[in-house]
CSV table of N, CA and C and ligand atoms in Angstrom, one decimal:
chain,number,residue,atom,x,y,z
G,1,UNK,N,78.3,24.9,83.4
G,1,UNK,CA,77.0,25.4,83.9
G,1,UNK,C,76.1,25.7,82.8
G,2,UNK,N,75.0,25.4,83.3
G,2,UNK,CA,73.5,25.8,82.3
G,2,UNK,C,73.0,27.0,82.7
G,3,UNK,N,72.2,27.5,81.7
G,3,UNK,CA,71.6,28.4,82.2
G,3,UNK,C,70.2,27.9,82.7
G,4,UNK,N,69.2,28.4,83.9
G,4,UNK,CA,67.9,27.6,83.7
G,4,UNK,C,66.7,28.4,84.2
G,5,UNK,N,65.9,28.5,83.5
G,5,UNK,CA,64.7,29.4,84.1
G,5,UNK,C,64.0,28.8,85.2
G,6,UNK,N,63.8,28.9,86.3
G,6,UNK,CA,63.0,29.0,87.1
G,6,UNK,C,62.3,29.5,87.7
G,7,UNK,N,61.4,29.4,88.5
G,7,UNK,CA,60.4,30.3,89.8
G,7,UNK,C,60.8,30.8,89.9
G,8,UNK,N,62.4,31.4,90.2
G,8,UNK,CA,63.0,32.9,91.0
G,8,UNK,C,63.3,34.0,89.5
G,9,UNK,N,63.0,33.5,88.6
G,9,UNK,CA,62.9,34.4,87.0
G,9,UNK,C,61.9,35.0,86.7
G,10,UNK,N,61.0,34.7,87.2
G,10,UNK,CA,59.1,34.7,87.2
G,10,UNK,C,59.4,36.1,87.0
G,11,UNK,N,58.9,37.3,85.8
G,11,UNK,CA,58.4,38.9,86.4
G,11,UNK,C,57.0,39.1,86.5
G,12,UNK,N,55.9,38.0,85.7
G,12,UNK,CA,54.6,37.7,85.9
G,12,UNK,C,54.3,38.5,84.6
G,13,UNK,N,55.2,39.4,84.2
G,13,UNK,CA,54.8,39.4,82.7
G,13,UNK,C,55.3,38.4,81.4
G,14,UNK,N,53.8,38.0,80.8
G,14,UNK,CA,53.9,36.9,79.8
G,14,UNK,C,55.1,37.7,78.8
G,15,UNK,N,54.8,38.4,78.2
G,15,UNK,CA,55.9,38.4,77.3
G,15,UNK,C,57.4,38.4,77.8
G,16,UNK,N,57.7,39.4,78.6
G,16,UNK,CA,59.1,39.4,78.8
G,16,UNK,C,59.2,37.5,79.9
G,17,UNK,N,58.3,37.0,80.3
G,17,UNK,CA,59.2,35.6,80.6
G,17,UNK,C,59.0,35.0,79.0
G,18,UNK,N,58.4,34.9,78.9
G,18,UNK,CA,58.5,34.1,77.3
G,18,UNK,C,59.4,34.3,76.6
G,19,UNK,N,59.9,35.1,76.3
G,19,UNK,CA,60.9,35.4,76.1
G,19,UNK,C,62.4,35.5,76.6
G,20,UNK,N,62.8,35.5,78.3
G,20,UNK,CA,63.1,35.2,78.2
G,20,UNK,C,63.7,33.7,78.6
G,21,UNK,N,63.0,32.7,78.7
G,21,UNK,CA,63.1,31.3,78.4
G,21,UNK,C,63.9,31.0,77.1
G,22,UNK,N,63.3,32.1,75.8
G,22,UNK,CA,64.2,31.9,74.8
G,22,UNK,C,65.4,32.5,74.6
G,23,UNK,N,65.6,33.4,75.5
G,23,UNK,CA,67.0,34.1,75.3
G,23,UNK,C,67.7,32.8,76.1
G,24,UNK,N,67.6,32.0,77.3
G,24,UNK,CA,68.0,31.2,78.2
G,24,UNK,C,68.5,29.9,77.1
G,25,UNK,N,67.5,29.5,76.0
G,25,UNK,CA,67.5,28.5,75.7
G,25,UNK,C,68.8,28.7,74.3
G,26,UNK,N,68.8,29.9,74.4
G,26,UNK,CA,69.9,30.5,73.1
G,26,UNK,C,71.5,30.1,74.1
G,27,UNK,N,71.0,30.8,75.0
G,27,UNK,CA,72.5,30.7,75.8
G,27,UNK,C,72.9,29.6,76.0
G,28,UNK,N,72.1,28.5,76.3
G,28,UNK,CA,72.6,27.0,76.0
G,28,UNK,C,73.1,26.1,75.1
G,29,UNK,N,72.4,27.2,73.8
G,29,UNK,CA,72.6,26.0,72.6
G,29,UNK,C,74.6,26.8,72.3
G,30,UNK,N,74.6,28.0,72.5
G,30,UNK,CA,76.0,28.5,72.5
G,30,UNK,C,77.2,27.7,73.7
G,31,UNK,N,76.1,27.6,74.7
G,31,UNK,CA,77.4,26.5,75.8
G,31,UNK,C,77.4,24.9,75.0
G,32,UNK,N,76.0,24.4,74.6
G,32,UNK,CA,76.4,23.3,73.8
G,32,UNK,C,77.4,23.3,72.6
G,33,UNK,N,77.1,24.2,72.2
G,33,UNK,CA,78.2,24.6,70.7
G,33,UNK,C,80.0,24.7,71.4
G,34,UNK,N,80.7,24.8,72.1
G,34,UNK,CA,81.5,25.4,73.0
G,34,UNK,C,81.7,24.1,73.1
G,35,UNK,N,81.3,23.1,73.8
G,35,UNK,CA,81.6,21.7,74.1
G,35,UNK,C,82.1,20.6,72.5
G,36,UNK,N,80.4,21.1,71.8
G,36,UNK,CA,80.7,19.9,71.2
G,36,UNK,C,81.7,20.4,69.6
G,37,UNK,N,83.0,19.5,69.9
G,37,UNK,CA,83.6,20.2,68.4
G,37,UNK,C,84.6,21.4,68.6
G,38,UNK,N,84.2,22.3,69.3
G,38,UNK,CA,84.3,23.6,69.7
G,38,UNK,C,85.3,24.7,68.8
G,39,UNK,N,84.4,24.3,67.5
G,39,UNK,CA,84.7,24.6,66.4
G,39,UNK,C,83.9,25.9,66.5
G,40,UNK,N,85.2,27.2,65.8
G,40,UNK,CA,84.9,28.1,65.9
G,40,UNK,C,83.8,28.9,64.9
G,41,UNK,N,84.0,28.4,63.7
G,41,UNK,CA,82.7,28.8,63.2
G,41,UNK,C,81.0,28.7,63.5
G,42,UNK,N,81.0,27.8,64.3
G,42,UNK,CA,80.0,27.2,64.8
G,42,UNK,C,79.7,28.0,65.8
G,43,UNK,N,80.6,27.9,67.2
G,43,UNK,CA,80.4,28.7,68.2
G,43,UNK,C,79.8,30.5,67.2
G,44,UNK,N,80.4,31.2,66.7
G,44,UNK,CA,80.2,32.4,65.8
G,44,UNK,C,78.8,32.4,65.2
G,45,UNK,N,78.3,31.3,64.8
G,45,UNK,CA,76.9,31.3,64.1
G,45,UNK,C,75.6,30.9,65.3
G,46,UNK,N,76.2,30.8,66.6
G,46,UNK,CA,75.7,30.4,67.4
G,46,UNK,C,75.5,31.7,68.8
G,47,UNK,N,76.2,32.1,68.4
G,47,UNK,CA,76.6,33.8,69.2
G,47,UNK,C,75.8,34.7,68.6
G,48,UNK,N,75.9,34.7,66.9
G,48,UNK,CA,74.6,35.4,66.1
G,48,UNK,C,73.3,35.1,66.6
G,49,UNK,N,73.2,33.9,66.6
G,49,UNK,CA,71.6,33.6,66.9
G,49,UNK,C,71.1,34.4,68.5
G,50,UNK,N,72.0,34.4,69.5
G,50,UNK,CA,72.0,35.0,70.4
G,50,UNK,C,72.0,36.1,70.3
G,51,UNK,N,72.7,36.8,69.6
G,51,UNK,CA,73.1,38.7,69.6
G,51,UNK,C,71.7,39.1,68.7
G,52,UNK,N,71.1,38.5,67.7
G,52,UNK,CA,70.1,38.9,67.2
G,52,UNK,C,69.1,38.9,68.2
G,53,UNK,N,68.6,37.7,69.2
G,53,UNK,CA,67.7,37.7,69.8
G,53,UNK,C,67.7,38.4,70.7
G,54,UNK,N,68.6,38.8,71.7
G,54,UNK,CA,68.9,39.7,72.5
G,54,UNK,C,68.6,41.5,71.9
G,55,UNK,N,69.3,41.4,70.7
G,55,UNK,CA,68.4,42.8,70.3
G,55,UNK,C,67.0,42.8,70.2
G,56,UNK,N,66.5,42.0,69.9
G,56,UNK,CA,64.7,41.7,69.0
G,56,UNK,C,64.1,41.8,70.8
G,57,UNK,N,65.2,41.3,72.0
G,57,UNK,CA,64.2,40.9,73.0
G,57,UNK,C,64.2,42.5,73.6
G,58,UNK,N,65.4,43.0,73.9
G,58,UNK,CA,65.9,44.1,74.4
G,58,UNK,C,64.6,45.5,74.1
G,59,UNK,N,64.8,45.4,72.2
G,59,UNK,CA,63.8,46.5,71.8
G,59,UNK,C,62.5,46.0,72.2
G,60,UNK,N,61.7,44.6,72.3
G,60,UNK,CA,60.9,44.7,72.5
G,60,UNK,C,60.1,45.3,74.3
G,61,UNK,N,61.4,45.0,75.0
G,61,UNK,CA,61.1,45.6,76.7
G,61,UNK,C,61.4,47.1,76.8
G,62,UNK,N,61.9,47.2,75.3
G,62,UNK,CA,62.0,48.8,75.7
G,62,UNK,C,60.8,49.5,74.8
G,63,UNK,N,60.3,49.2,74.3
G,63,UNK,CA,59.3,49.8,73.5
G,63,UNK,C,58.0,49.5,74.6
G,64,UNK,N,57.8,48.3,75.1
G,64,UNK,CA,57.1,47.7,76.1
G,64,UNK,C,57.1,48.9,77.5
G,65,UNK,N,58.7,49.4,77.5
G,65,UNK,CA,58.7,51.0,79.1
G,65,UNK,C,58.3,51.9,78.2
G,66,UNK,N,58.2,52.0,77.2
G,66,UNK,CA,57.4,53.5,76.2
G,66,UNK,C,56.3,53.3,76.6
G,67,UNK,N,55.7,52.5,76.0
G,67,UNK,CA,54.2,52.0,76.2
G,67,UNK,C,54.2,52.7,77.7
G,68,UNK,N,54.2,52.4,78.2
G,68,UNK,CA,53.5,52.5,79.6
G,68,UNK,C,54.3,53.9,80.8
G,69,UNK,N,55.2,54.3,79.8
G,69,UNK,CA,55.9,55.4,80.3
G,69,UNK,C,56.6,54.7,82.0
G,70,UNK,N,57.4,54.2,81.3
G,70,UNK,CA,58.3,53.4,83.0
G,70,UNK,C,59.1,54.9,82.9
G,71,UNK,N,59.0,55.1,84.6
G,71,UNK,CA,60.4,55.8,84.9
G,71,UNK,C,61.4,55.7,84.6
G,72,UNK,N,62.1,54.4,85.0
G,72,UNK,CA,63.4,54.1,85.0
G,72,UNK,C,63.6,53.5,83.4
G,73,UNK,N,63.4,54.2,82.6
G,73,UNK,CA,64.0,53.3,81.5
G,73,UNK,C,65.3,53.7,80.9
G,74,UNK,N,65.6,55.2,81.2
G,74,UNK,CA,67.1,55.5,81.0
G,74,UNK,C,67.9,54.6,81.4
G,75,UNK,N,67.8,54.5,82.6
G,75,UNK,CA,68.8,53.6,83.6
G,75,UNK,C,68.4,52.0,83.4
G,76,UNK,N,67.6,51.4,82.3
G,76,UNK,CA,67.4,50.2,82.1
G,76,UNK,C,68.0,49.9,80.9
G,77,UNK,N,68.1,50.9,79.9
G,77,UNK,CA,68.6,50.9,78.7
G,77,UNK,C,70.1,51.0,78.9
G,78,UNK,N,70.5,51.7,79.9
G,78,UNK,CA,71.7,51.6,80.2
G,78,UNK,C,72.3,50.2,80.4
G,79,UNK,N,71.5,49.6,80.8
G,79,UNK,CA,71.7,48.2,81.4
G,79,UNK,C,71.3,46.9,80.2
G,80,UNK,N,71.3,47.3,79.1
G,80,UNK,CA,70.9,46.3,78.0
G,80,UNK,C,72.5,46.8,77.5
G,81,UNK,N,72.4,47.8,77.4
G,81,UNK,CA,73.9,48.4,76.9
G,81,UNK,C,74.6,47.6,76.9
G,82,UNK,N,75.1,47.1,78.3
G,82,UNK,CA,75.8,46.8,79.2
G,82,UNK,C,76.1,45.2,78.4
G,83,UNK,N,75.1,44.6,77.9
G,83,UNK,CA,74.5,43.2,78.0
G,83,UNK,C,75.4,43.3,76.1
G,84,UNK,N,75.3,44.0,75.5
G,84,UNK,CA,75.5,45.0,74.2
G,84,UNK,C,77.3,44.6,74.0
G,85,UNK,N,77.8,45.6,75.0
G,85,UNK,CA,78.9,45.4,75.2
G,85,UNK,C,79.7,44.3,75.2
G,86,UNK,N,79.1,43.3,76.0
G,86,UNK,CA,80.1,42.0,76.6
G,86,UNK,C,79.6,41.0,75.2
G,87,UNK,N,78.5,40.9,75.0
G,87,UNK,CA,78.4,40.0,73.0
G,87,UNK,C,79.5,40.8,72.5
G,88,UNK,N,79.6,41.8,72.4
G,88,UNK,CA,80.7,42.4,71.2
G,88,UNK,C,82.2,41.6,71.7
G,89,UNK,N,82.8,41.7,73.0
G,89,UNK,CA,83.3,41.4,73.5
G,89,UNK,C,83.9,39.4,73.3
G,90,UNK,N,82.9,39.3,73.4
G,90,UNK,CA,82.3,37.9,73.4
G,90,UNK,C,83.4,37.5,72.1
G,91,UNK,N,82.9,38.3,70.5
G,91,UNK,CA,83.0,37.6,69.6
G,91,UNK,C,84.7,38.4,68.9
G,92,UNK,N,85.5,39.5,70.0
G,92,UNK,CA,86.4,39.6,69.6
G,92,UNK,C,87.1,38.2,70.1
G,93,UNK,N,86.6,37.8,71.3
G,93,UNK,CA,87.7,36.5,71.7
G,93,UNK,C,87.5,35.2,71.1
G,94,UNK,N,86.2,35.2,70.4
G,94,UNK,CA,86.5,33.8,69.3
G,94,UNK,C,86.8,34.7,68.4
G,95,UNK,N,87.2,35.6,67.9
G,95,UNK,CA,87.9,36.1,66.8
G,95,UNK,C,89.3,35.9,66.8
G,96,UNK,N,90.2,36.1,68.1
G,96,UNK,CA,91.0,36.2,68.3
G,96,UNK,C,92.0,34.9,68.7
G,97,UNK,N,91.1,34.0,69.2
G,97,UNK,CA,91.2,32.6,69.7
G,97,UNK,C,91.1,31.3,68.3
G,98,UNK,N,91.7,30.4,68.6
G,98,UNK,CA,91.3,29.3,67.7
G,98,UNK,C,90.0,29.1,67.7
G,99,UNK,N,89.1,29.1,68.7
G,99,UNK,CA,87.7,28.8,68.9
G,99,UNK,C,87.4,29.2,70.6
G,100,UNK,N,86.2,28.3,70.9
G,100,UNK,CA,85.6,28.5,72.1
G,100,UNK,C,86.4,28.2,73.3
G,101,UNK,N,87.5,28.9,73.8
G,101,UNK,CA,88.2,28.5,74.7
G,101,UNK,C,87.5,27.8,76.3
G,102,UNK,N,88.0,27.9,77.3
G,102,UNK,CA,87.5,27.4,78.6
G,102,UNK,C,87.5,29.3,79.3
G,103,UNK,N,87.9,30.1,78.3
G,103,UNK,CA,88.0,31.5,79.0
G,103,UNK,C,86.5,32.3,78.6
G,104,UNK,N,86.3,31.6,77.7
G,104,UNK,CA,85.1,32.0,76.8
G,104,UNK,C,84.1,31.7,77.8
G,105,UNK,N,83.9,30.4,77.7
G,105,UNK,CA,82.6,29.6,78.2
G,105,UNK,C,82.6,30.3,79.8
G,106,UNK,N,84.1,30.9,80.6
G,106,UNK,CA,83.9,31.7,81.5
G,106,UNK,C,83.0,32.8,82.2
G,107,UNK,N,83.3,33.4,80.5
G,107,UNK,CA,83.0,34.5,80.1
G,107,UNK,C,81.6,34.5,79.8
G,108,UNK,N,80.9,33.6,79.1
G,108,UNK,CA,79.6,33.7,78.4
G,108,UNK,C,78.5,33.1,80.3
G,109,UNK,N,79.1,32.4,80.7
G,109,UNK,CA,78.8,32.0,82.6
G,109,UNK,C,79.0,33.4,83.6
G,110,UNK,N,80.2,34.2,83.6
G,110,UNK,CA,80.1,35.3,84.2
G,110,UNK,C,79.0,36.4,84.0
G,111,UNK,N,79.9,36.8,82.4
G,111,UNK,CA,79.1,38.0,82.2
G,111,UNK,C,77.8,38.1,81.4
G,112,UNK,N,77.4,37.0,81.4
G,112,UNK,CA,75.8,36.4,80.3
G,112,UNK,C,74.8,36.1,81.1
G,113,UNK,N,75.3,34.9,82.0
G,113,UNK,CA,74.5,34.0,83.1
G,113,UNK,C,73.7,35.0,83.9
G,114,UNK,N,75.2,35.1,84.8
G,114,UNK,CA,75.1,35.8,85.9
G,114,UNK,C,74.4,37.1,85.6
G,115,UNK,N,74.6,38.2,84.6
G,115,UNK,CA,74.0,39.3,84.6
G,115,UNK,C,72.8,39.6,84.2
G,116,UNK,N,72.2,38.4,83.6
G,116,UNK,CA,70.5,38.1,82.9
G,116,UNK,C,70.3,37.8,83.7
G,117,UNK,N,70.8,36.9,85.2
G,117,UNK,CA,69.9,36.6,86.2
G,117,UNK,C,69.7,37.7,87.1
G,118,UNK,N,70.9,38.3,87.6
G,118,UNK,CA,70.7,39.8,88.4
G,118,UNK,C,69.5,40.7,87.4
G,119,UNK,N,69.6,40.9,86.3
G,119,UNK,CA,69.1,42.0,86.2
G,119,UNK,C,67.6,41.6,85.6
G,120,UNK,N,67.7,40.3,85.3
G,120,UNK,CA,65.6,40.1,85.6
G,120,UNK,C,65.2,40.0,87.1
G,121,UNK,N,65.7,39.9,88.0
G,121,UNK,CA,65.2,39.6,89.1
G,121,UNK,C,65.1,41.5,89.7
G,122,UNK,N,65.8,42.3,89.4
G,122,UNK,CA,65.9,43.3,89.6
G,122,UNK,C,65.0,44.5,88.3
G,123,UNK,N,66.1,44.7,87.2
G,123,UNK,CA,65.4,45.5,86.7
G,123,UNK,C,63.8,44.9,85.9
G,124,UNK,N,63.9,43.9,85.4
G,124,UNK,CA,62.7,43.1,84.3
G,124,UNK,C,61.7,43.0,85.5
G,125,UNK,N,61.9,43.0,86.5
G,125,UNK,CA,60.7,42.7,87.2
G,125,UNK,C,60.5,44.0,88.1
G,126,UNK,N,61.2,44.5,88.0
G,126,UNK,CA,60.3,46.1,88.4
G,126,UNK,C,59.4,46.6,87.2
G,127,UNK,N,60.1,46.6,86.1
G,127,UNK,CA,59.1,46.8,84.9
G,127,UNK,C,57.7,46.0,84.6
G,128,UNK,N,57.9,45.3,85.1
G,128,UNK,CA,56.6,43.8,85.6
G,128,UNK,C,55.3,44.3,86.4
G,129,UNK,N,56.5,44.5,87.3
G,129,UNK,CA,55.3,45.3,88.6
G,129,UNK,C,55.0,46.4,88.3
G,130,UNK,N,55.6,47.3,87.7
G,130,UNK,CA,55.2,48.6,87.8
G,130,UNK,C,54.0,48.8,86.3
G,131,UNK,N,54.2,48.1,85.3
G,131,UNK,CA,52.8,47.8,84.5
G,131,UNK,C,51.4,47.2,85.1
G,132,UNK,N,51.9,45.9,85.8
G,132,UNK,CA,50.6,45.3,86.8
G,132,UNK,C,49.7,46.6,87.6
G,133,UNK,N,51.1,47.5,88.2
G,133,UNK,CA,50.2,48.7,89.3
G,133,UNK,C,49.1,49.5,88.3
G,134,UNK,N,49.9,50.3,87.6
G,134,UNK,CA,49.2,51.0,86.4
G,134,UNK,C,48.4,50.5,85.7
G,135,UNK,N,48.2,49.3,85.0
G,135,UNK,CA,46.8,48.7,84.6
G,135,UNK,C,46.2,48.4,85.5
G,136,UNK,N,46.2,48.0,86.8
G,136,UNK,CA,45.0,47.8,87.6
G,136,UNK,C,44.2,49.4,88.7
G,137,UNK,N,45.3,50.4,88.8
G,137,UNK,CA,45.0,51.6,89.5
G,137,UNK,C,44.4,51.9,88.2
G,138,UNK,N,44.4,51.8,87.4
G,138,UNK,CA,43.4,52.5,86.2
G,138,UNK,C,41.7,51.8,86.1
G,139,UNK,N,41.5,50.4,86.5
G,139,UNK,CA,40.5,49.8,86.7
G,139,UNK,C,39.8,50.6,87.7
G,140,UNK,N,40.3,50.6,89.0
G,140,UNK,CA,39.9,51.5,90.2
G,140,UNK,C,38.7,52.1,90.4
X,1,FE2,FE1,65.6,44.2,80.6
């Protein structure tokens, strides 16, 4: 499986989709790495490029709920956490494996895929809308 951005990813904020298309396009080049070779150092320098961007994207939507004083940003930071955890996770099992197993690429489809899609469609796009409300009730 791929990861793929489409219409149902939309939060209508330009930065956070722009971004993440590139977290999307990171997560691929790590399932491409996983296939081809599946040489473990590679997969490892490829999991970096993801774990750095994921922080750079993370702080930038959280500095983004400062800005604008989002309610829910306790409980959203909780939820990058979360995203925090399973990379760490990630890179004890090519640590501990010859390389990119078929438990890996499981894992990077379960807990990566699946949980960037739930939680832009949920939390990234409440934060979407709830900036749209506030800059335009302020036009008023
Ligand atoms: Fe988020």
């Amino acid at each position: 499986m791929r990861a793929e951005f489409d219409d149902s990813l939309v939060t209508g904020n330009e930065m956070i989709d722009t971004q993440h298309k590139e977290l999307i396009d990171k997560i691929n080049k790590l399932l491409d790495s996983c296939e081809s070779g599946r040489d473990k150092l590679v997969a490892i320098k490829t999991l970096d490029y993801l774990a750095d961007y994921t922080d750079f994207h993370f702080s930038e939507e959280e500095k983004l709920q400062e800005e604008i004083e989002y309610p829910g940003i306790t409980e959203h930071k909780k939820e990058h956490e979360k995203l925090r955890t399973v990379v760490k996770e990630l890179y004890e099992m090519l640590e501990e494996e010859e390389g990119p197993s078929d438990a890996f690429v499981e894992q990077v489809n379960k807990n990566v895929i699946e949980w960037l899609y739930r939680h832009i469609k949920g939390f990234d796009r409440s934060v979407a809308e709830y900036k749209f409300m506030t800059a335009n009730s302020e036009r008023l």
